[in-house]
Amino acid sequence: MLNKYARAFFTRVLTPFAAFLLRRGVSPDAVTLIGTAGVMAGALVFFPRGEFFWGTIVITLFVFSDLVDGNMARQAGISSRWGAFLDSTLDRVADGAIFGGFALWYAGRGDNNALCAVAIFCLASGQVVSYTKARGEAIGLPVAVNGLVERAERLVISLVAAGLAGLHTFGVPGIQVLLPIALWVVAVGSLITLIQRVVTVRRESAEADAAAARTAGEAGA
């Protein structure tokens, strides 16, 4: 839902920066790798220690690499299947690190097994939501549904809540409750999105099979 509007806005904002990196000889793949490493460091170094504000700041600085690398590839005219594969694969790694960081906090000093389980569910369901679309497209289906909570929504909801929850360490009372709420919202939204995509793939596959059967019947006649 956010992808349509947010990507268009940030693409315009980040285009000059992407052009600057190209002039300095930086490759899109290098930006992808550095961005993922930065996100992982922010999530796995800060979040398990409960330093959500600073972890979110670090992650935010690097998460925009997902837009910069694609912008660079388009400007340089070097878009490739490999670049798309690398970008998509490392997106899953970065997402896993973020929700893994939350899970580690609640499994440790956060001392809440229920929220640890919710964070793990967010991690797993996010991967499966992405897989359903990729797998559906791989078997020739359009998977024409966006879904309630896609990657952009998962990141925005989780990171905004984590950053605000981190203000608790600066003396803001009660604000840490935002992160558990956000994790539950992402978990439920991801489940709904997964169901939406599975239902869509089932419908599209039935329609494709019926069309193929009609074509075969007409050819046989």
CSV table of C-alpha atoms in Angstrom, one decimal:
chain,number,residue,atom,x,y,z
A,1,MET,CA,0.0,0.0,0.0
A,2,LEU,CA,2.8,2.4,0.9
A,3,ASN,CA,5.0,1.2,-2.0
A,4,LYS,CA,3.1,3.1,-4.7
A,5,TYR,CA,3.4,6.5,-3.1
A,6,ALA,CA,6.5,6.3,-0.9
A,7,ARG,CA,8.7,4.9,-3.6
A,8,ALA,CA,7.8,7.6,-6.0
A,9,PHE,CA,8.5,10.3,-3.5
A,10,PHE,CA,11.8,9.0,-2.2
A,11,THR,CA,12.9,8.1,-5.7
A,12,ARG,CA,12.7,11.8,-6.6
A,13,VAL,CA,14.4,12.8,-3.4
A,14,LEU,CA,17.3,10.3,-3.7
A,15,THR,CA,18.0,10.7,-7.4
A,16,PRO,CA,20.7,13.4,-7.0
A,17,PHE,CA,22.4,11.2,-4.3
A,18,ALA,CA,22.3,8.2,-6.6
A,19,ALA,CA,23.8,10.3,-9.4
A,20,PHE,CA,26.6,11.4,-7.0
A,21,LEU,CA,27.5,7.9,-6.1
A,22,LEU,CA,27.7,6.9,-9.8
A,23,ARG,CA,30.0,9.7,-10.5
A,24,ARG,CA,32.3,8.5,-7.7
A,25,GLY,CA,32.4,5.0,-9.3
A,26,VAL,CA,30.2,3.3,-6.7
A,27,SER,CA,28.3,0.3,-8.1
A,28,PRO,CA,24.6,-0.4,-7.3
A,29,ASP,CA,25.6,-3.9,-6.0
A,30,ALA,CA,28.0,-2.3,-3.5
A,31,VAL,CA,25.2,0.0,-2.2
A,32,THR,CA,23.0,-3.0,-1.8
A,33,LEU,CA,25.6,-4.9,0.2
A,34,ILE,CA,26.6,-1.9,2.4
A,35,GLY,CA,22.9,-1.1,3.1
A,36,THR,CA,22.1,-4.6,4.2
A,37,ALA,CA,25.2,-4.8,6.4
A,38,GLY,CA,24.2,-1.5,8.0
A,39,VAL,CA,20.7,-2.6,8.7
A,40,MET,CA,21.9,-5.9,10.1
A,41,ALA,CA,24.3,-4.1,12.4
A,42,GLY,CA,21.7,-1.6,13.6
A,43,ALA,CA,19.2,-4.4,14.3
A,44,LEU,CA,21.4,-7.1,15.8
A,45,VAL,CA,23.8,-4.8,17.8
A,46,PHE,CA,21.2,-2.3,19.3
A,47,PHE,CA,17.9,-4.1,19.4
A,48,PRO,CA,18.9,-7.1,21.6
A,49,ARG,CA,20.2,-4.6,24.2
A,50,GLY,CA,16.9,-2.6,24.2
A,51,GLU,CA,18.6,0.4,22.5
A,52,PHE,CA,15.6,0.9,20.1
A,53,PHE,CA,16.1,4.6,19.4
A,54,TRP,CA,19.7,4.4,18.3
A,55,GLY,CA,19.1,1.1,16.5
A,56,THR,CA,16.3,2.7,14.5
A,57,ILE,CA,18.4,5.7,13.6
A,58,VAL,CA,21.2,3.4,12.3
A,59,ILE,CA,18.7,1.2,10.3
A,60,THR,CA,17.0,4.2,8.8
A,61,LEU,CA,20.2,5.6,7.5
A,62,PHE,CA,20.9,2.4,5.6
A,63,VAL,CA,17.4,1.2,4.7
A,64,PHE,CA,17.1,3.7,1.9
A,65,SER,CA,19.8,1.8,0.0
A,66,ASP,CA,16.9,-0.3,-1.2
A,67,LEU,CA,15.8,2.7,-3.3
A,68,VAL,CA,19.2,4.1,-4.1
A,69,ASP,CA,20.6,1.0,-5.7
A,70,GLY,CA,17.7,0.6,-8.1
A,71,ASN,CA,17.8,4.3,-8.9
A,72,MET,CA,21.5,4.0,-9.7
A,73,ALA,CA,21.0,1.0,-11.9
A,74,ARG,CA,18.3,2.8,-13.9
A,75,GLN,CA,20.4,6.0,-14.3
A,76,ALA,CA,23.4,4.0,-15.4
A,77,GLY,CA,21.3,1.7,-17.7
A,78,ILE,CA,22.7,-1.4,-16.1
A,79,SER,CA,19.6,-3.0,-14.6
A,80,SER,CA,20.1,-6.8,-14.6
A,81,ARG,CA,18.4,-9.9,-13.4
A,82,TRP,CA,21.4,-10.5,-11.1
A,83,GLY,CA,20.9,-7.0,-9.5
A,84,ALA,CA,17.2,-7.7,-9.0
A,85,PHE,CA,17.9,-11.1,-7.5
A,86,LEU,CA,20.6,-9.7,-5.1
A,87,ASP,CA,18.4,-6.8,-4.0
A,88,SER,CA,15.4,-9.0,-3.3
A,89,THR,CA,17.4,-11.7,-1.5
A,90,LEU,CA,19.2,-9.2,0.8
A,91,ASP,CA,15.9,-7.5,1.5
A,92,ARG,CA,14.8,-10.8,3.1
A,93,VAL,CA,18.1,-10.9,5.1
A,94,ALA,CA,17.6,-7.3,6.4
A,95,ASP,CA,14.0,-8.0,7.4
A,96,GLY,CA,15.0,-11.1,9.2
A,97,ALA,CA,17.7,-9.2,11.1
A,98,ILE,CA,15.2,-6.5,12.2
A,99,PHE,CA,12.6,-8.9,13.6
A,100,GLY,CA,15.3,-11.2,14.8
A,101,GLY,CA,16.6,-8.3,16.9
A,102,PHE,CA,13.2,-7.8,18.4
A,103,ALA,CA,12.9,-11.5,19.2
A,104,LEU,CA,16.4,-11.6,20.8
A,105,TRP,CA,15.4,-8.6,23.1
A,106,TYR,CA,12.2,-10.3,24.3
A,107,ALA,CA,13.9,-13.7,24.7
A,108,GLY,CA,16.5,-12.0,26.8
A,109,ARG,CA,16.4,-8.8,28.8
A,110,GLY,CA,12.9,-8.0,27.5
A,111,ASP,CA,11.7,-11.2,29.3
A,112,ASN,CA,8.5,-11.7,27.3
A,113,ASN,CA,8.1,-15.1,25.6
A,114,ALA,CA,4.8,-14.2,24.0
A,115,LEU,CA,6.2,-11.1,22.3
A,116,CYS,CA,9.3,-13.1,21.3
A,117,ALA,CA,7.0,-15.5,19.6
A,118,VAL,CA,5.1,-12.6,17.9
A,119,ALA,CA,8.4,-11.2,16.6
A,120,ILE,CA,9.4,-14.6,15.2
A,121,PHE,CA,6.0,-14.9,13.6
A,122,CYS,CA,6.5,-11.4,12.0
A,123,LEU,CA,9.8,-12.6,10.7
A,124,ALA,CA,8.5,-15.9,9.3
A,125,SER,CA,5.3,-14.5,7.8
A,126,GLY,CA,7.1,-11.6,6.1
A,127,GLN,CA,9.3,-14.2,4.3
A,128,VAL,CA,6.3,-16.3,3.3
A,129,VAL,CA,4.4,-13.3,2.1
A,130,SER,CA,7.2,-12.4,-0.2
A,131,TYR,CA,7.6,-16.1,-1.3
A,132,THR,CA,4.0,-16.5,-2.2
A,133,LYS,CA,4.2,-13.7,-4.7
A,134,ALA,CA,7.5,-14.8,-6.1
A,135,ARG,CA,6.4,-18.4,-6.4
A,136,GLY,CA,3.1,-17.4,-8.0
A,137,GLU,CA,4.8,-15.3,-10.6
A,138,ALA,CA,7.3,-18.2,-11.2
A,139,ILE,CA,4.5,-20.5,-12.3
A,140,GLY,CA,3.2,-17.8,-14.7
A,141,LEU,CA,0.5,-16.1,-12.6
A,142,PRO,CA,0.2,-12.3,-12.2
A,143,VAL,CA,-0.6,-12.5,-8.4
A,144,ALA,CA,-2.6,-9.3,-8.9
A,145,VAL,CA,-3.0,-8.3,-5.3
A,146,ASN,CA,-1.0,-5.9,-3.1
A,147,GLY,CA,-2.2,-7.0,0.3
A,148,LEU,CA,-2.8,-5.2,3.5
A,149,VAL,CA,0.7,-5.2,5.0
A,150,GLU,CA,3.6,-5.5,2.6
A,151,ARG,CA,7.3,-4.9,3.2
A,152,ALA,CA,7.1,-1.1,3.3
A,153,GLU,CA,4.3,-1.3,5.9
A,154,ARG,CA,6.1,-3.8,8.0
A,155,LEU,CA,9.2,-1.7,8.1
A,156,VAL,CA,7.5,1.7,8.7
A,157,ILE,CA,5.2,0.4,11.5
A,158,SER,CA,7.9,-1.6,13.2
A,159,LEU,CA,10.7,1.0,13.0
A,160,VAL,CA,8.6,4.0,13.9
A,161,ALA,CA,7.2,2.2,16.9
A,162,ALA,CA,10.7,1.0,17.9
A,163,GLY,CA,12.2,4.5,17.5
A,164,LEU,CA,9.5,6.0,19.6
A,165,ALA,CA,9.6,3.2,22.2
A,166,GLY,CA,13.3,3.9,22.5
A,167,LEU,CA,12.5,7.4,23.9
A,168,HIS,CA,11.7,5.6,27.1
A,169,THR,CA,15.4,5.7,27.9
A,170,PHE,CA,15.3,9.5,27.6
A,171,GLY,CA,12.6,9.7,30.3
A,172,VAL,CA,9.4,9.6,28.2
A,173,PRO,CA,7.0,7.5,30.3
A,174,GLY,CA,4.9,4.7,29.0
A,175,ILE,CA,6.0,5.0,25.4
A,176,GLN,CA,7.6,1.6,25.3
A,177,VAL,CA,4.2,0.0,24.9
A,178,LEU,CA,4.2,1.1,21.2
A,179,LEU,CA,6.5,-1.6,20.1
A,180,PRO,CA,4.4,-4.6,21.4
A,181,ILE,CA,1.3,-3.0,19.8
A,182,ALA,CA,3.2,-2.5,16.5
A,183,LEU,CA,4.4,-6.2,16.5
A,184,TRP,CA,0.9,-7.4,17.0
A,185,VAL,CA,-0.4,-5.1,14.2
A,186,VAL,CA,2.3,-6.4,11.8
A,187,ALA,CA,1.7,-10.0,12.8
A,188,VAL,CA,-2.1,-9.8,12.2
A,189,GLY,CA,-1.6,-7.7,9.0
A,190,SER,CA,0.9,-10.1,7.6
A,191,LEU,CA,-1.4,-13.0,8.2
A,192,ILE,CA,-4.2,-11.2,6.4
A,193,THR,CA,-1.9,-10.4,3.5
A,194,LEU,CA,-0.7,-14.0,3.3
A,195,ILE,CA,-4.3,-15.2,3.1
A,196,GLN,CA,-5.1,-12.6,0.5
A,197,ARG,CA,-2.2,-13.8,-1.7
A,198,VAL,CA,-3.0,-17.5,-1.3
A,199,VAL,CA,-6.6,-16.9,-2.2
A,200,THR,CA,-5.5,-14.8,-5.2
A,201,VAL,CA,-3.1,-17.5,-6.4
A,202,ARG,CA,-5.7,-20.2,-6.0
A,203,ARG,CA,-8.2,-18.2,-8.0
A,204,GLU,CA,-5.7,-17.2,-10.7
A,205,SER,CA,-4.5,-20.8,-11.0
A,206,ALA,CA,-8.0,-22.1,-11.4
A,207,GLU,CA,-8.7,-19.6,-14.1
A,208,ALA,CA,-5.4,-20.4,-15.9
A,209,ASP,CA,-6.2,-24.1,-15.7
A,210,ALA,CA,-9.7,-23.6,-17.0
A,211,ALA,CA,-8.4,-21.5,-19.9
A,212,ALA,CA,-5.8,-24.1,-20.8
A,213,ALA,CA,-8.4,-26.8,-20.8
A,214,ARG,CA,-10.7,-24.8,-23.1
A,215,THR,CA,-7.7,-24.2,-25.4
A,216,ALA,CA,-6.9,-27.9,-25.4
A,217,GLY,CA,-10.5,-28.8,-26.1
A,218,GLU,CA,-10.8,-26.3,-29.0
A,219,ALA,CA,-7.5,-27.6,-30.5
A,220,GLY,CA,-8.8,-31.2,-30.2
A,221,ALA,CA,-12.0,-30.3,-31.9
